[in-house]
CSV table of C-alpha atoms in Angstrom, one decimal:
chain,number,residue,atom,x,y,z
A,1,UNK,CA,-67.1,33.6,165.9
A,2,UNK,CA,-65.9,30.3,164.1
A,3,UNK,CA,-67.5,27.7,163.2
A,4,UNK,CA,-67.2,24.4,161.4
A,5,UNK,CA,-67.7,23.2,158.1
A,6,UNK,CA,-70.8,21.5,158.1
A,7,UNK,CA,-71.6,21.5,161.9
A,8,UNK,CA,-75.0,23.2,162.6
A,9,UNK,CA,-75.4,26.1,165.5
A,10,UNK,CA,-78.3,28.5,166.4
A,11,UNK,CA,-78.6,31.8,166.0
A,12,UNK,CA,-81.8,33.1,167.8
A,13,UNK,CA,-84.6,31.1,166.6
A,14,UNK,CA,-82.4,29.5,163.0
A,15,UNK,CA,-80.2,26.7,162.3
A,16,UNK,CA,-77.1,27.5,160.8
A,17,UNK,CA,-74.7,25.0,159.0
A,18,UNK,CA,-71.5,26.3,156.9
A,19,UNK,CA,-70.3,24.1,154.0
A,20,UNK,CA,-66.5,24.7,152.2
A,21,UNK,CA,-67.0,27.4,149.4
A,22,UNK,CA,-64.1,25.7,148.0
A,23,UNK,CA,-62.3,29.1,147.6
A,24,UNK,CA,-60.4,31.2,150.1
A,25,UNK,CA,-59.9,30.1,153.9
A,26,UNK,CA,-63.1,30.9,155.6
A,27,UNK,CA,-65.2,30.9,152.8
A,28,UNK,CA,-68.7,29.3,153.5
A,29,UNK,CA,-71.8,28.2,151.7
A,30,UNK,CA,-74.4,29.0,154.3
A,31,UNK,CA,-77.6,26.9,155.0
A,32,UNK,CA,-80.7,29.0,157.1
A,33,UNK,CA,-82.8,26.6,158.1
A,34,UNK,CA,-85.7,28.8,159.8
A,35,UNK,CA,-88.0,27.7,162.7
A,36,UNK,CA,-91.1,27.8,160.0
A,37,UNK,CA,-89.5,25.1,158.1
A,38,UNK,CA,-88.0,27.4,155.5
A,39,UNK,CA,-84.7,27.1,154.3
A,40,UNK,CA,-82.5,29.8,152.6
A,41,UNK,CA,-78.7,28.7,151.0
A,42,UNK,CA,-76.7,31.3,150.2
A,43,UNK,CA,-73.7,30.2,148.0
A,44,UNK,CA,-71.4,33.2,148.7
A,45,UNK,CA,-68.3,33.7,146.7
A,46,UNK,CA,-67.9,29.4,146.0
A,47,UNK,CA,-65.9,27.3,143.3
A,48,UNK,CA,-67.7,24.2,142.7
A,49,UNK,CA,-66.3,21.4,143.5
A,50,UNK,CA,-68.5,17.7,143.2
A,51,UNK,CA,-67.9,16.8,146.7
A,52,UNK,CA,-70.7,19.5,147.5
A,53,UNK,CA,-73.0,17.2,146.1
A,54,UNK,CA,-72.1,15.2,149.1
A,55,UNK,CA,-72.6,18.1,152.2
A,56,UNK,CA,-75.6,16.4,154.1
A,57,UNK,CA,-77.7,19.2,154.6
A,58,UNK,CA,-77.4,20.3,150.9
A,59,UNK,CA,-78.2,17.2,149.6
A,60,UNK,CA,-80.8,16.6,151.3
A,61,UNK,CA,-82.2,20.1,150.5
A,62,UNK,CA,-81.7,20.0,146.8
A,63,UNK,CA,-83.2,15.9,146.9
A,64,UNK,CA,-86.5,17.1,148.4
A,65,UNK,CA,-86.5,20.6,147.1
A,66,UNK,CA,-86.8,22.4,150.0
A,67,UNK,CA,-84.4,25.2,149.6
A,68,UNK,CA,-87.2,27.9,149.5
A,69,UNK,CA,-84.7,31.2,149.0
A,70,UNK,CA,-81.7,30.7,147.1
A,71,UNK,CA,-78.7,33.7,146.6
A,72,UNK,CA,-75.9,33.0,144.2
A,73,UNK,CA,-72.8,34.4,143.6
A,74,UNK,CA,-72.6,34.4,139.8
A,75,UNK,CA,-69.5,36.4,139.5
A,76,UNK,CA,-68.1,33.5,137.0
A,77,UNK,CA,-71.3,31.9,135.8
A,78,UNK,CA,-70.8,32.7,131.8
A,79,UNK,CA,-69.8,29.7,130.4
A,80,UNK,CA,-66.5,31.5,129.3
A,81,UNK,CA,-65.2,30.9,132.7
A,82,UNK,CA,-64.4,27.5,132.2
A,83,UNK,CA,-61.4,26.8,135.0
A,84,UNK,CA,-59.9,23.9,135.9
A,85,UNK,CA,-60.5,22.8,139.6
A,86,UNK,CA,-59.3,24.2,142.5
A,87,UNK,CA,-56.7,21.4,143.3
A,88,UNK,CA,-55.4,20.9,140.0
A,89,UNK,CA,-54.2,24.5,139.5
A,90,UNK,CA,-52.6,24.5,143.1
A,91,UNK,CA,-51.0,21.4,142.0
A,92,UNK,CA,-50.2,22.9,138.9
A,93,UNK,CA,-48.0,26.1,140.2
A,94,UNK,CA,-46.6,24.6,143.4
A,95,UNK,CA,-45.2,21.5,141.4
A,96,UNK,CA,-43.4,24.3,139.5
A,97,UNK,CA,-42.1,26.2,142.2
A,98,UNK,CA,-40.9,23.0,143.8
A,99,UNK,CA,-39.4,22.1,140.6
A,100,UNK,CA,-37.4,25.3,139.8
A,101,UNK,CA,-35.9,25.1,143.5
A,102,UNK,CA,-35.1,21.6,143.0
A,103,UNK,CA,-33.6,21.0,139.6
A,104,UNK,CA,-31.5,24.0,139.1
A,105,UNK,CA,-32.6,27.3,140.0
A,106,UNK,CA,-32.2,27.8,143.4
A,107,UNK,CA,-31.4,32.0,143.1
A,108,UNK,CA,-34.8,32.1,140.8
A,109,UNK,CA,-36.9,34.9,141.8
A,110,UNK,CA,-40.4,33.6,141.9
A,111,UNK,CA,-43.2,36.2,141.9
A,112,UNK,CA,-46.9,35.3,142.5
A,113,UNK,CA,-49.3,37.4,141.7
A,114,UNK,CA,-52.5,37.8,143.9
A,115,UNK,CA,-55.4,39.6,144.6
A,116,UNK,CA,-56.2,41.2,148.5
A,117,UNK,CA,-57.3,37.9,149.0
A,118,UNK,CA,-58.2,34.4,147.6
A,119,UNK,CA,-54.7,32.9,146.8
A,120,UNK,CA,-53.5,31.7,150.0
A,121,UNK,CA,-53.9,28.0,149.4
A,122,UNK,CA,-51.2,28.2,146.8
A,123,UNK,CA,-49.1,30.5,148.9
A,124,UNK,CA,-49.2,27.9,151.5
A,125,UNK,CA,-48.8,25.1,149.1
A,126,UNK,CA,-45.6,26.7,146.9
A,127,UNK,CA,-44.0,27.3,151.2
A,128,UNK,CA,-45.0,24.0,152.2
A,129,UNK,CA,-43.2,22.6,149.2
A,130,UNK,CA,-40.4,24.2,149.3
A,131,UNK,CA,-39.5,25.0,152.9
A,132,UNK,CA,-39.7,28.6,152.2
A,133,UNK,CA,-41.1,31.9,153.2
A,134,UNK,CA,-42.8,34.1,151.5
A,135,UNK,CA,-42.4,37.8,151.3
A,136,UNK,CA,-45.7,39.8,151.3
A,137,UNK,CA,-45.8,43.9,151.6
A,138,UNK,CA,-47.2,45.3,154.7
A,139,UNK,CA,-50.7,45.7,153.5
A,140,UNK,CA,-50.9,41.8,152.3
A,141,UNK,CA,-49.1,41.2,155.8
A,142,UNK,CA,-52.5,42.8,157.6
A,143,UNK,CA,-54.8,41.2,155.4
A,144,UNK,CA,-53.6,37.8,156.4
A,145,UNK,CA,-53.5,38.7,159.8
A,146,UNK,CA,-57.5,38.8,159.3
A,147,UNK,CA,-57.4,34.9,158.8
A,148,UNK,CA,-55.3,33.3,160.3
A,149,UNK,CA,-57.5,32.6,163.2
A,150,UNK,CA,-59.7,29.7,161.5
A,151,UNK,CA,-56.4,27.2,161.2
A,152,UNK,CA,-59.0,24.6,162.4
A,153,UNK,CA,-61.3,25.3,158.9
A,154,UNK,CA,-58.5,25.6,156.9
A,155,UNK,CA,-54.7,25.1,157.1
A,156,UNK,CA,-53.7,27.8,154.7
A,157,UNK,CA,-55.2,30.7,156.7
A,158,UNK,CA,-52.1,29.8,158.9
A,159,UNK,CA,-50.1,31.1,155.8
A,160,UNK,CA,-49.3,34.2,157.6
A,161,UNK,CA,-47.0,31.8,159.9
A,162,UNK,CA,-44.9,31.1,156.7
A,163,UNK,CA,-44.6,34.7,155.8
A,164,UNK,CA,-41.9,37.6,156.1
A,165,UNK,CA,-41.8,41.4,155.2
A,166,UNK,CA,-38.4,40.9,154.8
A,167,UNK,CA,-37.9,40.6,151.0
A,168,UNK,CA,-34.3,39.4,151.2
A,169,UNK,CA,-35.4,36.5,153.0
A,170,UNK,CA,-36.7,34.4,150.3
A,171,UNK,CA,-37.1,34.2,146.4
A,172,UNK,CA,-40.9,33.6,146.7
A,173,UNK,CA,-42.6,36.8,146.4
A,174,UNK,CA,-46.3,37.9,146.4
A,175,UNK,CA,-46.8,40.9,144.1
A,176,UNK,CA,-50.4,42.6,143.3
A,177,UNK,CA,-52.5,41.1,140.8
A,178,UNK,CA,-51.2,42.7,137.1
A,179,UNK,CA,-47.8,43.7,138.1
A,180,UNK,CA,-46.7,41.1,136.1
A,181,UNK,CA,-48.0,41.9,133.0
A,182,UNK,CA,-47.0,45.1,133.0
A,183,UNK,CA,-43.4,43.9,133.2
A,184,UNK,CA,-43.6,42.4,130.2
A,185,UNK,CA,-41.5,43.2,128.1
A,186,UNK,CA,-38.9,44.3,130.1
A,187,UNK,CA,-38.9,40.9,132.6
């Protein structure tokens, strides 16, 4: 069943309201709000971003402190993990896959590299760009196919739309997280 960002619905007796997780399409921060006036947040797999200091719900929440069970995803949480936000790297890599199709380098074979899931903004971003597919295998094919139904929460779940198994179709390629370093040196 979808739902909206940050439009409440009930389930049984509870208010639900799902917030942008900021990370792959469909990805919710999830705000219980229980008939006994206790609330539960659960951040889920989330990359901050400061506009969630803005969700209504949240803010209100954290302000009066009434988040009574909290459950965090802390998968990145040591301060070693210092990335650089969300829109800035897909900004980063799709301004260079624009540029190497635009300057000079239009037989370039580009290969992204991308785990089952969680890349598909800059996917959709490097085909938007460039007015390209972009060749997945058949088992990334069937995992998009589990997304692309919430094109009202996020655009880039459509990216299966932009895709083809056909890998002499396009010079954009999605290959499994690693491959590429094990090329190295031979590539």
């Amino acid at each position: 069943v979808e739902h909206s960002y940050g439009e409440g619905w009930k389930h049984e007796a509870a208010e639900i309201t799902f917030y942008d997780a900021n990370h792959c399409p469909g990805a919710a921060i999830v705000l219980i709000q229980l008939p006994d006036g206790k609330a539960h947040l659960h951040t889920g797999d989330m990359r901050y971003h400061p506009k969630m200091k803005e969700y209504p719900l949240l803010k209100e929440a954290s302000e009066s402190r009434l988040i009574d069970l909290l459950y965090l995803d802390t998968t990145y949480s040591h301060p070693k993990h210092n990335f650089v936000a969300q829109d800035a790297a897909i900004e980063s890599i799709a301004s260079q896959v624009e540029q190497l199709f635009t300057e000079r380098h239009v037989s370039t074979l580009v290969l992204l590299s991308c785990y089952s899931i969680g890349k598909e903004k800059v996917l959709w971003e490097c085909s938007r760009r460039t007015n390209r597919t972009v060749y997945v295998n058949e088992r990334k094919h069937k995992m998009l196919q589990c997304i692309q139904g919430h094109k009202g929460v996020e655009k880039s779940s459509s990216i299966i739309d932009r895709c083809t198994q056909n890998e002499n179709e396009t010079n954009i390629h999605v290959v499994p997280m690693g491959l590429c370093g094990e090329m190295w040196p031979y590539f």
